[in-house]
Coordinates of C-alpha atoms and ligand atoms in Angstrom, one line a residue:
M1 CA 182.6 101.8 81.2
A2 CA 181.1 98.6 79.8
T3 CA 180.0 100.4 76.6
K4 CA 183.5 101.7 76.1
K5 CA 184.9 98.2 76.4
K6 CA 182.3 96.9 74.0
A7 CA 183.1 99.6 71.5
K8 CA 186.9 98.9 71.8
A9 CA 186.3 95.2 71.1
K10 CA 184.0 96.0 68.2
S11 CA 186.6 98.3 66.6
K12 CA 189.3 95.6 67.1
V13 CA 187.2 93.1 65.2
A14 CA 186.5 95.6 62.5
A15 CA 190.3 96.4 62.2
K16 CA 191.1 92.6 61.9
K17 CA 188.4 92.2 59.3
S18 CA 189.7 95.1 57.2
A19 CA 193.3 93.8 57.5
R20 CA 192.1 90.4 56.2
K21 CA 190.3 92.2 53.4
V22 CA 193.5 94.0 52.4
V23 CA 195.6 90.8 52.4
K24 CA 192.9 89.1 50.4
L25 CA 192.9 91.9 47.8
A26 CA 196.7 91.9 47.6
A27 CA 196.7 88.1 47.0
K28 CA 194.0 88.5 44.3
K29 CA 196.0 91.3 42.6
L30 CA 199.1 89.2 42.7
A31 CA 197.3 86.2 41.3
A32 CA 196.1 88.5 38.5
G33 CA 199.7 89.5 37.8
N34 CA 199.6 93.0 39.3
G35 CA 198.4 94.1 35.9
L36 CA 201.4 92.5 34.2
P37 CA 201.0 89.9 31.5
R38 CA 201.5 86.3 32.3
P39 CA 205.1 85.2 32.5
S40 CA 206.4 84.4 29.1
S41 CA 206.8 80.7 28.4
K42 CA 209.3 81.4 25.6
P43 CA 212.9 80.3 26.1
W44 CA 215.2 82.8 27.8
G45 CA 216.5 85.4 25.3
Q46 CA 213.7 84.7 22.8
A47 CA 211.0 87.0 24.2
G48 CA 212.3 90.1 22.4
R49 CA 214.7 92.7 23.7
A50 CA 214.2 94.8 26.8
L51 CA 213.5 98.1 24.9
E52 CA 211.9 96.6 21.8
G53 CA 209.2 98.9 20.5
V54 CA 210.8 102.0 22.0
K55 CA 211.6 104.6 19.3
I56 CA 214.3 107.1 20.0
L57 CA 214.8 110.3 18.1
D58 CA 218.5 110.7 18.5
F59 CA 219.8 114.2 18.2
T60 CA 223.1 113.4 19.9
H61 CA 226.6 114.1 18.8
V62 CA 230.2 113.7 20.0
Q63 CA 230.3 111.3 23.0
S64 CA 228.0 111.9 25.9
G65 CA 224.7 111.6 24.1
P66 CA 225.8 108.9 21.7
T67 CA 226.9 106.7 24.6
C68 CA 223.4 106.9 26.0
T69 CA 221.6 106.2 22.8
Q70 CA 224.0 103.4 21.8
L71 CA 223.3 101.7 25.1
L72 CA 219.5 102.0 24.5
A73 CA 220.0 100.6 21.0
Y74 CA 221.9 97.6 22.5
M75 CA 218.9 97.1 24.7
G76 CA 216.7 96.8 21.6
A77 CA 215.4 100.4 21.1
D78 CA 215.0 101.6 17.5
V79 CA 217.5 104.6 17.6
I80 CA 217.0 107.0 14.7
K81 CA 220.0 109.3 14.6
V82 CA 219.3 112.7 12.9
E83 CA 222.4 114.2 11.3
R84 CA 223.1 117.3 9.3
P85 CA 223.1 116.5 5.5
G86 CA 226.6 116.1 4.1
I87 CA 228.3 116.6 7.4
G88 CA 226.8 114.4 10.1
D89 CA 228.1 114.0 13.6
I90 CA 231.4 115.9 13.7
T91 CA 233.1 112.8 15.1
R92 CA 232.7 111.0 11.8
G93 CA 235.7 112.9 10.6
Q94 CA 237.6 113.3 13.8
L95 CA 240.8 111.3 14.7
R96 CA 240.5 109.5 11.4
D97 CA 242.7 106.4 11.0
V98 CA 241.4 105.1 7.7
K99 CA 241.1 107.6 4.9
G100 CA 237.6 108.1 3.7
A101 CA 236.0 105.9 6.4
D102 CA 234.1 107.0 9.5
S103 CA 236.4 107.3 12.4
L104 CA 236.5 104.8 15.3
Y105 CA 235.5 107.8 17.5
F106 CA 232.1 107.7 15.6
T107 CA 231.8 104.0 14.9
M108 CA 232.4 102.9 18.5
L109 CA 229.7 105.3 19.8
N110 CA 227.0 104.8 17.2
G111 CA 226.5 101.1 16.8
S112 CA 223.1 99.5 16.3
K113 CA 221.5 102.9 15.2
R114 CA 219.9 104.1 12.0
S115 CA 221.0 107.3 10.4
I116 CA 218.7 109.9 8.7
T117 CA 220.0 113.2 7.3
I118 CA 217.7 116.1 7.9
D119 CA 218.5 119.8 7.8
S120 CA 216.7 120.9 11.0
K121 CA 216.7 124.5 10.0
H122 CA 215.0 123.9 6.6
A123 CA 211.2 124.3 6.5
K124 CA 210.6 120.9 5.0
G125 CA 213.2 119.4 7.5
K126 CA 211.2 120.9 10.4
E127 CA 208.1 119.2 9.0
I128 CA 209.8 115.8 8.9
L129 CA 211.1 116.4 12.4
D130 CA 207.6 117.1 13.7
R131 CA 206.5 113.9 12.2
L132 CA 209.3 112.1 13.9
V133 CA 208.4 113.7 17.2
R134 CA 204.9 112.4 16.8
E135 CA 206.2 108.9 16.0
C136 CA 208.9 108.5 18.6
D137 CA 208.9 107.9 22.4
V138 CA 212.0 109.7 23.4
L139 CA 214.1 112.6 22.0
V140 CA 217.7 112.6 23.2
E141 CA 220.0 115.6 22.6
N142 CA 223.3 117.0 23.8
F143 CA 223.5 120.3 21.9
A144 CA 224.9 123.4 23.4
P145 CA 222.4 125.2 25.6
G146 CA 219.6 126.7 23.6
A147 CA 220.4 125.0 20.3
L148 CA 217.3 122.7 20.4
D149 CA 215.0 125.7 21.1
R150 CA 216.6 127.6 18.2
M151 CA 215.6 124.7 15.9
G152 CA 212.0 125.3 17.1
L153 CA 212.0 122.1 19.1
T154 CA 211.1 123.7 22.5
F155 CA 209.6 121.4 25.1
E156 CA 206.3 123.1 24.7
H157 CA 206.3 122.5 21.0
I158 CA 207.3 118.9 21.4
H159 CA 204.7 118.2 24.0
K160 CA 202.0 119.8 22.0
L161 CA 202.8 117.3 19.2
N162 CA 203.4 114.4 21.4
P163 CA 202.6 114.7 25.2
R164 CA 204.0 111.2 25.7
M165 CA 207.5 112.1 24.6
V166 CA 210.4 111.9 27.0
V167 CA 212.8 114.7 26.2
A168 CA 216.3 113.9 27.5
S169 CA 219.3 116.3 27.5
V170 CA 222.9 116.3 28.5
K171 CA 224.3 119.7 29.4
G172 CA 227.6 120.7 30.8
F173 CA 226.1 122.4 33.9
G174 CA 222.7 122.4 35.6
P175 CA 220.8 125.6 36.2
G176 CA 223.0 128.3 37.8
P177 CA 225.9 130.5 36.9
Y178 CA 227.4 128.2 34.3
E179 CA 224.3 126.9 32.6
D180 CA 225.0 128.5 29.2
C181 CA 228.5 127.1 28.9
K182 CA 229.6 124.6 26.4
V183 CA 231.4 121.7 28.0
Y184 CA 233.6 118.8 26.9
E185 CA 234.9 115.8 28.9
N186 CA 237.8 117.3 30.7
V187 CA 235.9 120.5 31.6
A188 CA 233.4 118.3 33.4
Q189 CA 236.1 116.2 35.1
C190 CA 237.5 119.5 36.4
A191 CA 234.2 121.1 37.4
G192 CA 232.9 117.9 38.9
G193 CA 235.7 117.5 41.5
S194 CA 237.5 114.6 39.9
A195 CA 240.6 116.4 38.6
S196 CA 241.4 118.1 42.0
T197 CA 241.4 114.7 43.7
T198 CA 243.3 112.8 41.0
G199 CA 247.0 112.6 40.5
F200 CA 249.9 112.8 43.0
R201 CA 250.1 115.3 45.9
D202 CA 253.2 117.0 44.5
G203 CA 251.8 117.3 40.9
P204 CA 249.1 119.2 39.2
P205 CA 245.4 118.1 39.1
L206 CA 245.0 115.2 36.6
V207 CA 242.2 114.1 34.3
T208 CA 241.5 110.4 34.0
G209 CA 241.4 108.4 30.8
A210 CA 238.0 106.9 31.7
Q211 CA 235.5 109.3 30.1
I212 CA 233.5 109.9 33.2
G213 CA 232.2 113.2 32.0
D214 CA 230.9 112.1 28.7
S215 CA 230.2 108.3 28.8
G216 CA 229.5 108.6 32.5
T217 CA 226.8 111.2 32.0
G218 CA 225.5 109.2 29.0
L219 CA 225.0 106.3 31.4
H220 CA 223.2 108.5 33.9
L221 CA 220.9 109.8 31.1
A222 CA 220.0 106.3 30.0
L223 CA 218.8 105.5 33.5
G224 CA 216.8 108.7 33.6
I225 CA 215.2 107.9 30.2
V226 CA 214.2 104.3 31.2
S227 CA 212.8 105.6 34.5
A228 CA 210.8 108.3 32.7
L229 CA 209.4 105.6 30.3
Y230 CA 208.5 103.5 33.3
Q231 CA 206.7 106.4 35.0
R232 CA 204.9 107.1 31.7
I233 CA 203.2 103.7 32.0
R234 CA 201.3 105.2 35.0
T235 CA 200.9 108.8 34.0
G236 CA 200.7 108.5 30.3
R237 CA 202.9 111.6 29.8
G238 CA 206.5 112.2 29.0
Q239 CA 208.8 114.5 30.9
K240 CA 212.1 116.3 30.7
V241 CA 215.2 114.4 31.8
L242 CA 218.3 116.5 32.4
C243 CA 221.8 115.2 33.2
A244 CA 224.5 117.8 33.8
M245 CA 228.0 116.5 33.2
Q246 CA 229.2 118.3 36.4
D247 CA 226.6 116.4 38.4
G248 CA 227.4 113.1 36.7
V249 CA 231.1 113.4 37.5
L250 CA 230.4 114.5 41.1
N251 CA 228.1 111.5 41.5
L252 CA 231.1 109.2 40.5
A253 CA 233.5 111.2 42.7
R254 CA 231.2 111.1 45.8
V255 CA 233.8 109.4 48.0
K256 CA 235.9 112.5 47.7
L257 CA 233.1 114.7 48.9
R258 CA 232.8 112.1 51.8
D259 CA 236.5 112.7 52.6
Q260 CA 236.0 116.5 52.4
Q261 CA 233.5 116.2 55.2
R262 CA 235.7 113.8 57.2
L263 CA 238.5 116.3 57.1
A264 CA 236.6 118.5 59.5
H265 CA 237.0 115.8 62.1
G266 CA 240.7 115.1 61.7
P267 CA 243.2 113.7 59.2
L268 CA 242.4 111.1 56.6
T269 CA 244.4 108.3 58.2
E270 CA 244.1 105.9 55.3
Y271 CA 245.8 108.4 52.9
S272 CA 249.5 107.7 52.6
Q273 CA 250.1 111.4 53.1
H274 CA 249.1 110.8 56.8
G275 CA 251.7 108.1 57.3
E276 CA 254.3 110.3 55.7
G277 CA 253.5 113.0 58.3
I278 CA 252.4 115.6 55.8
P279 CA 249.6 117.8 57.2
F280 CA 246.3 118.0 55.3
G281 CA 245.1 121.3 53.8
K282 CA 241.5 122.6 53.6
A283 CA 240.3 120.4 50.8
T284 CA 240.4 116.7 49.9
P285 CA 243.9 116.2 48.5
R286 CA 245.1 114.2 45.5
A287 CA 245.8 110.7 46.8
G288 CA 248.0 109.1 44.1
N289 CA 247.2 105.4 43.9
D290 CA 245.8 105.2 47.5
S291 CA 242.6 103.2 47.6
G292 CA 239.4 105.2 48.0
G293 CA 238.0 102.8 50.6
G294 CA 238.9 101.3 53.9
Q295 CA 241.3 98.7 52.6
P296 CA 244.7 100.3 51.8
G297 CA 246.1 99.6 48.4
W298 CA 248.8 100.8 46.0
I299 CA 250.2 100.1 42.5
L300 CA 253.4 98.0 42.7
K301 CA 256.0 97.1 40.1
C302 CA 256.2 93.6 38.8
K303 CA 258.8 91.7 36.8
G304 CA 259.7 93.6 33.6
W305 CA 258.6 97.0 34.8
E306 CA 261.9 98.5 33.5
N307 CA 260.7 98.0 29.8
D308 CA 257.0 97.5 30.1
P309 CA 255.0 100.5 31.2
D310 CA 252.1 98.3 32.3
A311 CA 254.1 95.7 34.3
Y312 CA 252.3 96.7 37.5
I313 CA 249.7 95.3 39.8
Y314 CA 247.2 96.9 42.2
F315 CA 247.7 95.3 45.6
I316 CA 245.1 95.6 48.4
T317 CA 246.2 94.8 51.9
Q318 CA 242.7 93.6 52.9
A319 CA 242.6 93.1 56.6
P320 CA 241.2 89.5 56.7
V321 CA 244.0 88.2 54.6
W322 CA 246.8 90.1 56.3
G323 CA 248.3 86.9 57.7
A324 CA 248.4 85.3 54.2
I325 CA 250.1 88.4 52.8
C326 CA 252.8 88.4 55.6
D327 CA 253.6 84.7 54.9
L328 CA 253.7 85.3 51.1
I329 CA 256.2 88.2 51.3
G330 CA 258.4 86.5 53.8
K331 CA 257.4 88.6 56.8
P332 CA 255.6 86.2 59.1
E333 CA 256.7 88.2 62.1
W334 CA 254.4 91.1 61.0
K335 CA 251.4 88.9 62.0
T336 CA 252.2 89.4 65.6
D337 CA 254.3 92.6 65.7
A338 CA 252.2 95.3 67.4
D339 CA 253.4 97.8 64.7
Y340 CA 251.9 95.7 61.9
A341 CA 249.3 93.3 63.3
T342 CA 246.3 95.6 63.2
P343 CA 244.9 97.9 60.5
P344 CA 245.2 101.1 62.6
A345 CA 248.8 100.1 63.5
R346 CA 249.6 99.7 59.8
L347 CA 248.2 103.0 58.6
P348 CA 251.2 105.2 59.5
R349 CA 253.5 102.6 57.9
L350 CA 251.8 102.0 54.6
R351 CA 254.7 103.3 52.5
H352 CA 257.1 100.9 54.1
I353 CA 254.6 98.1 53.9
F354 CA 254.0 98.6 50.2
D355 CA 257.7 99.0 49.5
T356 CA 258.3 95.6 51.2
I357 CA 255.5 93.9 49.2
E358 CA 256.9 95.4 46.0
Q359 CA 260.2 93.6 46.6
W360 CA 258.1 90.5 46.3
T361 CA 255.9 91.5 43.4
M362 CA 259.0 92.5 41.4
T363 CA 260.1 88.8 41.3
M364 CA 257.0 87.8 39.3
T365 CA 255.0 88.9 36.3
K366 CA 251.7 90.7 37.1
F367 CA 249.8 87.6 36.0
E368 CA 251.9 85.3 38.2
V369 CA 251.2 87.7 41.1
M370 CA 247.5 87.6 40.2
E371 CA 247.4 83.9 40.2
T372 CA 249.4 83.4 43.4
C373 CA 247.4 86.0 45.3
N374 CA 244.0 84.9 44.1
N375 CA 244.7 81.4 45.3
L376 CA 245.0 82.9 48.7
D377 CA 242.0 85.2 48.4
I378 CA 244.2 88.3 48.3
P379 CA 242.6 91.0 46.1
V380 CA 244.9 92.3 43.4
G381 CA 244.5 93.6 39.9
P382 CA 247.0 93.5 37.0
I383 CA 247.3 96.8 35.2
L384 CA 246.0 95.7 31.8
S385 CA 247.0 97.7 28.7
M386 CA 244.4 98.4 26.0
K387 CA 246.4 95.9 23.8
E388 CA 245.9 93.2 26.4
I389 CA 242.2 94.0 26.7
A390 CA 241.7 94.0 22.9
E391 CA 243.2 90.5 22.9
E392 CA 241.5 89.2 26.0
Q393 CA 239.4 86.2 24.9
S394 CA 237.1 86.1 27.9
L395 CA 235.9 89.7 27.1
R396 CA 235.1 88.5 23.6
A397 CA 233.3 85.5 24.9
T398 CA 231.0 87.6 27.1
G399 CA 230.3 90.1 24.3
T400 CA 231.9 93.0 26.2
V401 CA 234.4 93.4 23.3
V402 CA 232.8 92.7 19.9
E403 CA 234.2 92.7 16.4
V404 CA 231.9 94.1 13.8
D405 CA 232.3 94.5 10.0
H406 CA 231.9 97.9 8.4
P407 CA 231.5 98.5 4.6
T408 CA 234.1 101.2 4.3
R409 CA 236.5 100.5 7.2
G410 CA 236.4 96.7 7.4
K411 CA 236.5 94.9 10.8
Y412 CA 236.8 96.9 14.0
L413 CA 236.5 96.3 17.7
T414 CA 233.8 98.0 19.8
V415 CA 232.7 97.8 23.3
G416 CA 229.4 95.8 23.5
N417 CA 226.9 96.0 26.2
P418 CA 228.5 96.0 29.6
I419 CA 225.1 95.4 31.2
K420 CA 224.0 91.8 30.8
L421 CA 220.3 91.0 30.8
S422 CA 219.5 87.3 31.0
D423 CA 216.4 87.6 28.8
S424 CA 217.5 90.4 26.5
P425 CA 220.6 89.6 24.5
A426 CA 222.5 92.7 23.4
D427 CA 222.0 93.9 19.8
V428 CA 225.5 95.0 18.7
R429 CA 225.7 96.0 15.1
R430 CA 228.0 98.3 13.1
S431 CA 227.4 102.1 13.0
P432 CA 225.4 103.4 10.1
L433 CA 226.8 105.4 7.2
L434 CA 225.7 109.0 7.0
G435 CA 222.1 109.0 5.9
E436 CA 222.1 105.3 5.2
H437 CA 218.5 104.9 6.4
T438 CA 217.0 108.2 5.3
D439 CA 214.8 106.6 2.6
E440 CA 213.9 103.7 4.8
I441 CA 212.8 105.9 7.7
L442 CA 210.9 108.3 5.6
R443 CA 209.0 105.5 3.9
K444 CA 208.5 102.9 6.6
V445 CA 208.5 104.9 9.8
L446 CA 206.9 108.1 8.6
G447 CA 204.8 106.6 5.7
Y448 CA 205.7 109.2 3.1
S449 CA 204.4 108.4 -0.4
E450 CA 206.7 108.3 -3.5
K451 CA 205.4 111.7 -4.5
E452 CA 206.1 113.2 -1.1
L453 CA 209.5 111.6 -1.1
A454 CA 210.4 113.2 -4.4
E455 CA 209.2 116.6 -3.1
I456 CA 211.3 116.2 0.0
K457 CA 214.4 115.3 -2.0
A458 CA 213.9 118.2 -4.3
S459 CA 213.5 120.6 -1.4
G460 CA 217.1 120.1 -0.2
A461 CA 216.0 119.2 3.3
I462 CA 217.7 115.9 3.4
T463 CA 220.6 116.4 1.1
A464 CA 223.8 118.4 1.4
P465 CA 223.9 121.9 0.0
E466 CA 225.7 122.4 -3.4
K467 CA 229.0 123.1 -1.7
P468 CA 229.0 120.9 1.4
A469 CA 230.9 122.2 4.4
K470 CA 233.7 119.8 5.2
A471 CA 233.7 117.8 8.4
E472 CA 236.7 118.7 10.5
A473 CA 239.4 116.1 9.8
A474 CA 241.8 115.6 12.6
Ligands
COA501 N1 220.6 120.5 10.8 C1 220.9 121.8 10.9 N2 221.6 122.2 11.9 C2 222.0 121.4 12.9 C3 221.7 120.0 12.8 C4 221.0 119.5 11.7 N3 220.6 118.3 11.5 N4 222.3 119.4 13.9 C5 222.9 120.3 14.6 N5 222.7 121.5 14.0 C6 223.2 122.8 14.5 C7 222.6 123.2 15.8 O1 221.3 123.7 15.5 C8 223.5 124.3 16.2 O2 223.3 125.5 15.6 P1 223.0 126.9 16.3 O3 224.1 127.1 17.3 O4 223.1 127.9 15.2 O5 221.7 126.9 16.9 C9 224.8 123.8 15.7 O6 224.5 122.8 14.8 C10 225.9 123.2 16.6 O7 225.4 122.8 17.8 P2 226.3 122.8 19.1 O8 225.8 121.9 20.1 O9 226.5 124.2 19.6 O10 227.7 122.2 18.6 P3 229.2 122.7 18.9 O11 230.1 121.9 18.0 O12 229.4 124.2 18.8 O13 229.4 122.3 20.5 C11 229.5 120.9 22.4 C12 229.7 121.0 20.8 C13 229.7 119.4 22.7 C14 230.5 121.7 23.1 C15 228.1 121.4 22.7 O14 227.2 120.7 21.9 C16 227.7 121.2 24.2 O15 228.2 121.9 25.1 N6 226.9 120.2 24.5 C17 226.3 119.9 25.8 C18 227.3 119.2 26.7 C19 227.9 118.0 26.0 O16 227.2 117.0 25.7 N7 229.2 117.9 25.9 C20 230.0 116.7 25.7 C21 230.0 116.4 24.3 S1 230.8 114.8 24.2

């Protein structure tokens, strides 16, 4: 018995000792910076950009991929966009507003990048691409399924040349019955569950103007790439990153999958359909302008709505400020009326409540409503037109809307980096002309000699064929 006690005490002491050792080691590691360099003493914003030194081989086109690589370029990565000689990204010629100039579709999605033209199906072109693969950290593409492999750039080939390379792809669908399908924005919005839950109950499914399929998936991909680069610091190897547009849309529409599951346990009481006595079907319905959360809201008319399609405000009847709302709209009695005083009591009456609030919002402009309500902490949002956004000075001041100058189209507005890093100022520059940096990249990034350069030029791998196919002009 005594020996047992002794042994227990001994092991307790040993455990304490080992815990102290772990703490000491952790403190030592922390003091040594956890393997990180010493904190920079340079002023904020002058220690380089977040992704400085990262080279991206950008094989993207149209919108989803370019959104991703533009964001990485804003963060400081060197983005080398590979385009087909004489044609380039199809969007250069789509929805053209200025004759002969790259379209806004292209310029607003390809800022801060460099452009090199390479025929990826030409033997010499393949040679150049292999060199780029060796040189770059990330390859990003959003071709139709199989197109990259058909160019000879299989994951196996890429990894043989450069095992550290991250290979990132946007596809319409993940593995499964639709994986071989080509997909554009609205296809993804429909397949990802957004369209069936957008619009009004008595109307057809609706797509949204926000490009959640393309730009939304591009954003997802950017996070995947940065994570893979971070993991590479430990493992030393790259990996595949795949974002399917259907998955990206579903991720953004997850509250509607939440509602789908809630339906099994009864009606969705915060949907105005419930207050109107209309039974729910088997799937999450379209909810018009109902709020997607627990605080009911709706879009209400403001002064001038008869002539201005955007004279509206989104009004949220947030519970903590219900009393202030009642006073504001001239219904102080609702504060104590059992039919209106509590959130559950209000749910079946939302239509009537919003109609009453609208009588008040219609007496003021949306900006007056905004000011009045914000002073009382009532959350509201004016419906801003794109014209108003383009002219909004505060968005210019933060660099969210940026004006850049372009050699063939002149000045244009673009959306800068919506993600603000305090030590990495965004690098927002105009989009490149087709092949503008071909020479520069071949010489300075890939180190080709003058003789080799002349050979490449003569081979036809970086120039348009005799009769260049025309880019589709819209
Ligand atoms: N040199 C030579 N050929 C090139 C080239 C280059 N530099 N760049 C591209 N090409 C070729 C490709 O190899 C491919 O040829 P292949 O089909 O003979 O192998 C061809 O150009 C076109 O590629 P593809 O991606 O099929 O373009 P598309 O215009 O037919 O389809 C999409 C466009 C967007 C529908 C399709 O790319 C797609 O589904 N992408 C994935 C999902 C996506 O991102 N969709 C949203 C786009 S915003």
